[in-house]
Short mmCIF file of C-alpha atoms and ligand atoms in Angstrom, two decimals:
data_model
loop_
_atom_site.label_atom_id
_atom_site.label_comp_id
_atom_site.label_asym_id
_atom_site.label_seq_id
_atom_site.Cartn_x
_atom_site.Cartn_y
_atom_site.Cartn_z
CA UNK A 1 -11.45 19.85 -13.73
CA UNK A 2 -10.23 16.90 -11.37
CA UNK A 3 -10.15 18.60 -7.80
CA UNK A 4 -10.31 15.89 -5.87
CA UNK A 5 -7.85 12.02 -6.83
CA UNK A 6 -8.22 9.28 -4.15
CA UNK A 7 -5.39 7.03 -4.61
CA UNK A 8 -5.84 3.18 -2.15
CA UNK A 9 -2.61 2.84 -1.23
CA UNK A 10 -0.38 0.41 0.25
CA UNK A 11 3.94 0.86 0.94
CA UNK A 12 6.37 0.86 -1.50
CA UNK A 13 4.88 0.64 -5.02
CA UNK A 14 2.23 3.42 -3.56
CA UNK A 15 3.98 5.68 -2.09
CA UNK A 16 6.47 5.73 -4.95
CA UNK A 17 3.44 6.53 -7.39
CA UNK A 18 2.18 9.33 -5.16
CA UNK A 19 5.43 10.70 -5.12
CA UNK A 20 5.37 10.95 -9.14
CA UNK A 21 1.56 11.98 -9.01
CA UNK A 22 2.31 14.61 -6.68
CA UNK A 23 5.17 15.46 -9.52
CA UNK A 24 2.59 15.69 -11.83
CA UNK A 25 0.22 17.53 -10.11
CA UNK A 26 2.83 20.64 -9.49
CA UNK A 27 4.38 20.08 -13.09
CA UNK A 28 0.78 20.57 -14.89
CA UNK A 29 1.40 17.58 -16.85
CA UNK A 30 -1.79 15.80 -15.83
CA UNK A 31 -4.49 16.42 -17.97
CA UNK A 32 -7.52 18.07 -16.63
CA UNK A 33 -6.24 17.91 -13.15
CA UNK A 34 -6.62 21.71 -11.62
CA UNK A 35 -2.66 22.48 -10.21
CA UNK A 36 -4.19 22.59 -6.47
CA UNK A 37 -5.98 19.18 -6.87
CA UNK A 38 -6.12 17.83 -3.23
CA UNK A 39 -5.26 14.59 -2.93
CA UNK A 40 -6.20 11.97 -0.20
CA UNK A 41 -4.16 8.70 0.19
CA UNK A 42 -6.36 5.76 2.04
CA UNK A 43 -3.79 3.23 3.20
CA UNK A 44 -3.23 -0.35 3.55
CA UNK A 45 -3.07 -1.20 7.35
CA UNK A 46 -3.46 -5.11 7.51
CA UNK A 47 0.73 -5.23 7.38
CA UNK A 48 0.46 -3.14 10.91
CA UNK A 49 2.20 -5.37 13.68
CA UNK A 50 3.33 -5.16 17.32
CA UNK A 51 6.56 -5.43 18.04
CA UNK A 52 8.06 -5.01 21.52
CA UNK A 53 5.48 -2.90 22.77
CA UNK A 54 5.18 -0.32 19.41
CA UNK A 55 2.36 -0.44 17.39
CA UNK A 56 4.12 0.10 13.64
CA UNK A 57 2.44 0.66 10.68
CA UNK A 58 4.49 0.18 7.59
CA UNK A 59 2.25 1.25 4.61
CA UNK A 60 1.03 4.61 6.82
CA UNK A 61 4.87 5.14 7.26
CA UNK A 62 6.11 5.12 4.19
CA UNK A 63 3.65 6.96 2.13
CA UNK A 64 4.43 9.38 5.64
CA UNK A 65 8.40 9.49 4.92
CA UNK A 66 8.06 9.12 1.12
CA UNK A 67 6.11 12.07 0.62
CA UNK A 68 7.59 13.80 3.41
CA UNK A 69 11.43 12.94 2.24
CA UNK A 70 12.45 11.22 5.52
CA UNK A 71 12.20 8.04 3.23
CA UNK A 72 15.63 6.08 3.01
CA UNK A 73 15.92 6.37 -0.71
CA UNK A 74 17.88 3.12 -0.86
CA UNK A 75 16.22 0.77 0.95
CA UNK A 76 12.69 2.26 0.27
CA UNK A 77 11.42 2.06 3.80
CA UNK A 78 12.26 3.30 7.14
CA UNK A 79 14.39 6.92 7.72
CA UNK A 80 17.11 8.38 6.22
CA UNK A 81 20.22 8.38 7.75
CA UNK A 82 19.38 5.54 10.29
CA UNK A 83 21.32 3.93 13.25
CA UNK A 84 20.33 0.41 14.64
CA UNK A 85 21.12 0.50 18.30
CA UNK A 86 17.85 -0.37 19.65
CA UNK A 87 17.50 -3.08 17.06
CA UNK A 88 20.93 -4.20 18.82
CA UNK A 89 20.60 -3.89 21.97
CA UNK A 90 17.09 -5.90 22.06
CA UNK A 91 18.61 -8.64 19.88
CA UNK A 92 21.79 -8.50 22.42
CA UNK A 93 18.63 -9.63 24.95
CA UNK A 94 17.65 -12.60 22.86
CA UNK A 95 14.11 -11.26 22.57
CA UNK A 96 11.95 -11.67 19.17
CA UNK A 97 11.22 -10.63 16.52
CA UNK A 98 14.99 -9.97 15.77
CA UNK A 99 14.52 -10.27 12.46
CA UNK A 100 12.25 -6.67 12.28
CA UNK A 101 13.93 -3.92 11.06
CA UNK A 102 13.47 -1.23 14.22
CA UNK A 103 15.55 2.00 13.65
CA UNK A 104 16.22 4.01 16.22
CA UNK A 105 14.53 7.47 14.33
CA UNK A 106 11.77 5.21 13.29
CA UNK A 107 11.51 4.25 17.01
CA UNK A 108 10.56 8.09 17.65
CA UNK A 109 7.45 7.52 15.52
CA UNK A 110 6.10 3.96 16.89
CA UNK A 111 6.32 5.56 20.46
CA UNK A 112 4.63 8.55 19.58
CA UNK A 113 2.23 6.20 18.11
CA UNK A 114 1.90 3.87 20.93
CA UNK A 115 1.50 6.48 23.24
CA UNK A 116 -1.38 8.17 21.32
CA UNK A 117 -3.36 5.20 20.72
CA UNK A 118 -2.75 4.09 24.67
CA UNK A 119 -4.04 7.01 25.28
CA UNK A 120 -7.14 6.33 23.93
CA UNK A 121 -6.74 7.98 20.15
CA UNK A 122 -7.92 6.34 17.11
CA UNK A 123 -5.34 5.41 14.41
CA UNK A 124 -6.68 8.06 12.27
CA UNK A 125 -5.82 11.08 14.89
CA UNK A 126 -2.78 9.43 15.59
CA UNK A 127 -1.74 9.56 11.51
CA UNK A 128 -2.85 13.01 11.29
CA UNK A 129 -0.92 14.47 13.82
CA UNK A 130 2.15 12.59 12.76
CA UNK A 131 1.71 13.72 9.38
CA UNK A 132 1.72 17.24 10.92
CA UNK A 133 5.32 17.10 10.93
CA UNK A 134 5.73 15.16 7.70
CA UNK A 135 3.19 16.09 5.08
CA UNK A 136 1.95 19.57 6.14
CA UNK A 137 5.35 21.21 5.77
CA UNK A 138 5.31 20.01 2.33
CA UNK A 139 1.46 19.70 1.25
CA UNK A 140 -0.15 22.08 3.23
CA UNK A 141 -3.56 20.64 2.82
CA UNK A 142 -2.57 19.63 -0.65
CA UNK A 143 -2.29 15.66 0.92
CA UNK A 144 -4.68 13.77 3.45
CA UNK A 145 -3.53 10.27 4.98
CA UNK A 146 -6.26 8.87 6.19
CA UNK A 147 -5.75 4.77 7.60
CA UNK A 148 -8.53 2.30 5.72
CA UNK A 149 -9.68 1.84 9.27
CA UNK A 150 -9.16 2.56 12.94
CA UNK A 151 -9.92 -1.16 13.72
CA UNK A 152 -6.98 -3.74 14.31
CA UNK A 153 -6.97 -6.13 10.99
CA UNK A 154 -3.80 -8.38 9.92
CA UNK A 155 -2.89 -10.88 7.05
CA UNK A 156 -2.20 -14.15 8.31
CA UNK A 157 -0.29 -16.13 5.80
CA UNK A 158 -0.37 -20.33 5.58
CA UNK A 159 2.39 -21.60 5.01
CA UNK A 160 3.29 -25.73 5.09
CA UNK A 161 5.00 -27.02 8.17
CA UNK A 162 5.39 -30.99 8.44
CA UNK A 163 6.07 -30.59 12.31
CA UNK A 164 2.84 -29.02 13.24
CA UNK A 165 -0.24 -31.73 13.59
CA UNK A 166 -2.01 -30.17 10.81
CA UNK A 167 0.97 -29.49 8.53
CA UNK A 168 0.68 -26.12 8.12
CA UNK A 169 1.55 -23.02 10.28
CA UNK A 170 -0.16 -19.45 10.04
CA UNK A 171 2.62 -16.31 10.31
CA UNK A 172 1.80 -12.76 10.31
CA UNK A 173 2.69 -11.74 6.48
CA UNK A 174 5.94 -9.38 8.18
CA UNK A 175 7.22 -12.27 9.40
CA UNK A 176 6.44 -14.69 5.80
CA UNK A 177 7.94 -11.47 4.16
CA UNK A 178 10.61 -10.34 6.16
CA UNK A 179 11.78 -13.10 7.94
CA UNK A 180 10.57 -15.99 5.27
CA UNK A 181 11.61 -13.80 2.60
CA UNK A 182 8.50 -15.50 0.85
CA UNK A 183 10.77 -17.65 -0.10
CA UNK A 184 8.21 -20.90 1.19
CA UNK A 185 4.51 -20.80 -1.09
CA UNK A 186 1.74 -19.32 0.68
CA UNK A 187 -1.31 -21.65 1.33
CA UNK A 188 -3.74 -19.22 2.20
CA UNK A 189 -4.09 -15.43 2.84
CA UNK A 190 -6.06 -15.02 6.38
CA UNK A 191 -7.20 -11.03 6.95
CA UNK A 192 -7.61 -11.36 10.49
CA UNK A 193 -10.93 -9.05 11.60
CA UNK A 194 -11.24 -7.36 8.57
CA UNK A 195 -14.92 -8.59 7.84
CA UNK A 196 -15.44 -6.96 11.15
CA UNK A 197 -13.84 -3.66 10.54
CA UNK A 198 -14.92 -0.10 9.87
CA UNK A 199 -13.57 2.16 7.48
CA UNK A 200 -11.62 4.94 8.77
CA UNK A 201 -13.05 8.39 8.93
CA UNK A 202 -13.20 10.25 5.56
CA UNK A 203 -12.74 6.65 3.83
CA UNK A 204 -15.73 6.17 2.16
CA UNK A 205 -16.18 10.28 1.93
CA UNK A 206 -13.05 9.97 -0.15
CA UNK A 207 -14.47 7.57 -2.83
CA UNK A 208 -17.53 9.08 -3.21
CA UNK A 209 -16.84 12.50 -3.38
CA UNK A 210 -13.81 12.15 -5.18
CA UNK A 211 -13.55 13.12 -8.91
CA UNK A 212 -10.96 10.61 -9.62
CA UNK A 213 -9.77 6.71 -7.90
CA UNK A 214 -6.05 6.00 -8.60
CA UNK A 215 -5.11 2.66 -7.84
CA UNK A 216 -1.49 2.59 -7.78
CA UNK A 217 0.53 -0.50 -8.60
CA UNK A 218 0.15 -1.58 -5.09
CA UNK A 219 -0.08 -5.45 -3.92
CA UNK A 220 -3.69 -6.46 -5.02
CA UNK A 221 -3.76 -9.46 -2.67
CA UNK A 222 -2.38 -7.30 0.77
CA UNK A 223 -2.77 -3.83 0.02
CA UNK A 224 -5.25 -3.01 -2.32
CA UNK A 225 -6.65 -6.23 -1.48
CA UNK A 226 -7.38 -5.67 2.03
CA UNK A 227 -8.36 -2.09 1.60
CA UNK A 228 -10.94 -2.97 -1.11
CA UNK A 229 -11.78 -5.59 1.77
CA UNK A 230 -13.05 -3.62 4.42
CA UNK A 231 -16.68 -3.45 4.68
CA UNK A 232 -18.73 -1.11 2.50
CA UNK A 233 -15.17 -0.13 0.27
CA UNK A 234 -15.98 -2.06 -2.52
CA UNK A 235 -19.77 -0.45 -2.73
CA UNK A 236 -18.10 2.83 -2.47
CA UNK A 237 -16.01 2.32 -5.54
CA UNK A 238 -18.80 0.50 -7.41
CA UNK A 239 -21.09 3.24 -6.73
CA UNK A 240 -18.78 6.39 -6.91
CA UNK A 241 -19.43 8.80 -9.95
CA UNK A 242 -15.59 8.92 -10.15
CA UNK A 243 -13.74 6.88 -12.64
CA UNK A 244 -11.44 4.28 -11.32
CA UNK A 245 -8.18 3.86 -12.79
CA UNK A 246 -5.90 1.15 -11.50
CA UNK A 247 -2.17 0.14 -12.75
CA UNK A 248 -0.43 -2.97 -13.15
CA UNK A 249 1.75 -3.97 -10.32
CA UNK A 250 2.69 -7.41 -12.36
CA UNK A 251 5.23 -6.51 -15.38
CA UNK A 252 6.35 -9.49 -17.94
CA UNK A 253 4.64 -12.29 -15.67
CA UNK A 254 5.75 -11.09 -12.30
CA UNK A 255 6.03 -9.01 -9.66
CA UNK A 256 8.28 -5.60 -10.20
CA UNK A 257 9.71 -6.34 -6.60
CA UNK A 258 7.96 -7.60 -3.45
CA UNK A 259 5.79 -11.27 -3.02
CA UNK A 260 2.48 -10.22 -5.00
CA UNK A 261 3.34 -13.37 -7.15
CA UNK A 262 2.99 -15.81 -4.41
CA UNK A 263 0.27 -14.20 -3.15
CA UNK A 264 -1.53 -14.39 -6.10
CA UNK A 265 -1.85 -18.12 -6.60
CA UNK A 266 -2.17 -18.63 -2.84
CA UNK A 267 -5.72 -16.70 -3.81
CA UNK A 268 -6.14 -18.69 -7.02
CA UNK A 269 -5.58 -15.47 -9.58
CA UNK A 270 -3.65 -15.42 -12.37
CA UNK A 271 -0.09 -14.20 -12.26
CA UNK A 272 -0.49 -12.25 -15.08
CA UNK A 273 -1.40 -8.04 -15.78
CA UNK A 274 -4.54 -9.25 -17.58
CA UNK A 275 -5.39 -11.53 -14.80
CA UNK A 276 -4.97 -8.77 -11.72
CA UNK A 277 -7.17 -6.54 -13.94
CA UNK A 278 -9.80 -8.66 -14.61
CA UNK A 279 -9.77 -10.07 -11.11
CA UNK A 280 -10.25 -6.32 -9.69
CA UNK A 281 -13.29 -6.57 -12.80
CA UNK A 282 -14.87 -4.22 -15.17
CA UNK A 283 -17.50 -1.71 -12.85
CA UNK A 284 -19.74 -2.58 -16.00
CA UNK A 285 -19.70 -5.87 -14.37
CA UNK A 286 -19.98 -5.82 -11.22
CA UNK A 287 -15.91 -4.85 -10.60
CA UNK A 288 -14.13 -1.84 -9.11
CA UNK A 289 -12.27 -0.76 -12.03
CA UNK A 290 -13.02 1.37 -15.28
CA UNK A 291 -9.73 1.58 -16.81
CA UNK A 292 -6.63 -0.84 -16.54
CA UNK A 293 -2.90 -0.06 -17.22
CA UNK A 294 -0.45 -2.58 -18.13
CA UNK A 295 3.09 -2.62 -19.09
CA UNK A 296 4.05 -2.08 -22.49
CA UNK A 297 5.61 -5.52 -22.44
CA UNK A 298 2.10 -6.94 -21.67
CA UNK A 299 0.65 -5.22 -25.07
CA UNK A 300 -0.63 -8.37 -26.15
CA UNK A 301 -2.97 -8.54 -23.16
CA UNK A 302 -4.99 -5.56 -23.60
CA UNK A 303 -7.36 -7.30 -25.86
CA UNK A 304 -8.34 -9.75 -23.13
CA UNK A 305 -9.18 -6.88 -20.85
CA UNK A 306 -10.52 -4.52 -23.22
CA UNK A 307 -13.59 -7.55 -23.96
CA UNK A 308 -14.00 -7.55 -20.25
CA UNK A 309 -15.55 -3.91 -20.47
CA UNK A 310 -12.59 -2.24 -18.97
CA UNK A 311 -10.64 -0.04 -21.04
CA UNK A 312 -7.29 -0.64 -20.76
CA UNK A 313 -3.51 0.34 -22.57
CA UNK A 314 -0.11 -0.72 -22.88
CA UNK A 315 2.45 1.81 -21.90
CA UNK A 316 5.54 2.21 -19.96
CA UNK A 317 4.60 1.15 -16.46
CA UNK A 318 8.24 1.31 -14.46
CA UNK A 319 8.66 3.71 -11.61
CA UNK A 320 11.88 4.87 -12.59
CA UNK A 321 11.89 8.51 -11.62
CA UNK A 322 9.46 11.28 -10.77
CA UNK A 323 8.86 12.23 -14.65
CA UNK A 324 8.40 8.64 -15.59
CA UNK A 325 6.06 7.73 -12.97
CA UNK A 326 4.27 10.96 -13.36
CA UNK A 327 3.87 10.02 -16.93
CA UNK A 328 1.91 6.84 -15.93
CA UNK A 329 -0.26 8.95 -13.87
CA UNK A 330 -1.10 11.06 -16.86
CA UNK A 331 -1.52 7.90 -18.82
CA UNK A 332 -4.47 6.67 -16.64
CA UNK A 333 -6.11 9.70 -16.27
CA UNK A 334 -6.17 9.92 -20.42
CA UNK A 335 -7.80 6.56 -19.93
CA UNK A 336 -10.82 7.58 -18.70
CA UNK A 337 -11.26 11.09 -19.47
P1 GDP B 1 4.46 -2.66 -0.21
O1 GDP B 1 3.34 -2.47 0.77
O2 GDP B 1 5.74 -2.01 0.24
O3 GDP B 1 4.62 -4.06 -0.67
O4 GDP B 1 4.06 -1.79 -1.48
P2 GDP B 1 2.77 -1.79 -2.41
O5 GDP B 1 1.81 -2.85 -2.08
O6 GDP B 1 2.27 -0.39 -2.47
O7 GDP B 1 3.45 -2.09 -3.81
C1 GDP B 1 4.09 -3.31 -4.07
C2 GDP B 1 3.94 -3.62 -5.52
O8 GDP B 1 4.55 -2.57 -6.28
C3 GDP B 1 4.66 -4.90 -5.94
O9 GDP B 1 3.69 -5.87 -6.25
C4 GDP B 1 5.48 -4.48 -7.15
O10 GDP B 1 5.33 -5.38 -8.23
C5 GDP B 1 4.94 -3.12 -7.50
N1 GDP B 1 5.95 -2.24 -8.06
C6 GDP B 1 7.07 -1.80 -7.47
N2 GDP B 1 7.78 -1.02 -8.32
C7 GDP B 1 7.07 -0.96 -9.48
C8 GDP B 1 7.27 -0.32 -10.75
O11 GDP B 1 8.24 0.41 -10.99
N3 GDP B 1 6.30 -0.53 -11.69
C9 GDP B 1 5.20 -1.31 -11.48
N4 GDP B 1 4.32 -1.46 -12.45
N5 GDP B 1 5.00 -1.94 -10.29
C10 GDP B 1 5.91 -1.76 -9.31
CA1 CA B 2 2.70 -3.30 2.67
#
């Protein structure tokens, strides 16, 4: 019986899988997982910025509000039900970043945030007792957040700039995301201090001991990417007696939503399902992964991966609802069982 799934996380596409896993896990529909399998979520935070004074940690938030419903269904980030005023009122000061979305009930949870870690708490207490209010209510102990580290790490994106001596300019990724809109190509991907960093507490506790490695369809280049990044991770999930299952976050040659195709050549890999699979690599080779999904539209890929020494299938992979998503879940857990 699977007791314990570790799922490396990062925003969106993560938190939207967890949600459907977490469907799955109450439904009974995933196979050989017990119905009070625990699950721990280790989190991207390389897309953490400051931003007038807040420390804000997108990935840890909205796995936090996704799971916890405060998520604002539409957009897919931030709180339900949100006013701008602060965002307003700062811009109505001419101060930057204008261009970051603050809400004023997503304020509430930077500050608490800020606070904590000024006074002297780790990221990782600071998580737990804000999922207090958010996961515990609806988890119990069922769901652990845990940050990939405690340490500060951010992607840096290169981007061309003919004014600048050099030609180029570095941004933090929020601003080549949000305010770029990726819209330029990304030169290089910079992870500022994360050959430095430590993993979080419980991190590498969570691959090893775990009984089962989800990797959602998260962005391999800035989520799983960076997570996998962090010093000792990757020997963790090589060395882990759990299977490692990850899903295909590119469907039909691109990205579902998001920048992961830019990303992706800016790190030389192969915009393709086949190509973020075999760049993650077979465990039987040295890789992280023992089983790859792709998208049934990608069926004629599997092959390619399958020589590789990963298994691997072609089935539904859109997040369309709970049942859907918990069906790819179920999918990758068939996989390797
Ligand atoms: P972010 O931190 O908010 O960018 O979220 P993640 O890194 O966790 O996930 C982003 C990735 O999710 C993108 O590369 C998308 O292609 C992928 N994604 C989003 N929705 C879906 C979906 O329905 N199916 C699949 N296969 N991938 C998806
Ligand atoms: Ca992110």
């Amino acid at each position: 019986m699977v007791q314990q799934i570790t799922v490396l996380s990062g925003g969106m596409g993560g938190a939207r899988f967890l949600q459907g896993l977490m469907h799955g896990i109450a439904a009974g529909t995933l196979p050989g997982v017990a119905s009070d399998a625990q699950v721990t979520v280790v989190a991207n935070t390389a897309d953490d910025i400051w931003v007038h004074g807040l420390k804000v940690c997108p990935d840890l938030d909205t796995v936090m509000y996704t799971l916890g419903d405060g998520i604002d269904l539409e957009r897919g980030w931030g709180r339900r039900e949100e006013t701008w005023s602060v965002k307003t009122e700062l811009a109505e000061y001419g101060v930057e970043p204008t261009w970051f979305g603050l809400g004023d009930r997503d304020v509430a949870t930077h500050l608490v945030r800020t606070q904590m870690l000024d006074a002297g708490y780790p990221l990782s207490a600071v998580t737990e007792a804000l999922c207090r209010r958010w996961l515990a209510p609806v988890f119990g102990q069922g769901v652990t957040l845990l940050p990939m580290t405690d340490d500060r790490v951010e992607t840096h994106i290169a981007i061309a700039d003919p004014e600048t001596p050099s030609g180029r300019r570095v941004v933090h990724f929020q601003e080549y995301w949000i305010k770029l809109r990726a819209s330029v190509p990304a030169e290089a991907v910079l992870f500022v201090g994360l050959d430095d960093a430590t993993p979080g507490p419980g991190v590498i506790d969570a691959i090893t001991d775990a009984d089962l490695i989800l990797l959602p369809p998260s962005n391999p280049v800035v989520s799983v990417g960076t997570i996998v990044g962090v010093p000792r991770v990757r020997e963790a999930l090589v060395a882990t007696k759990a299977p490692v299952v990850g899903l295909s976050p590119i469907v039909g040659g691109t990205h579902v939503r998001g920048m992961a195709e830019q990303l992706l050549t800016a790190i030389g890999v192969e915009v393709s399902a086949a190509g973020v699979g075999l760049h993650y690599g077979s465990r039987s080779d040295g890789g992280i992964l023992d089983g790859w999904l792709v998208d049934e539209r990608d069926a004629d890929q599997v092959a390619r991966v399958t020589e590789s020494g990963l298994a691997c299938r072609a089935v539904p992979l859109m997040m369309s609802d709970h049942d859907a998503t918990a069906a790819m879940a179920a999918a990758a857990i068939e996989l390797v069982r």
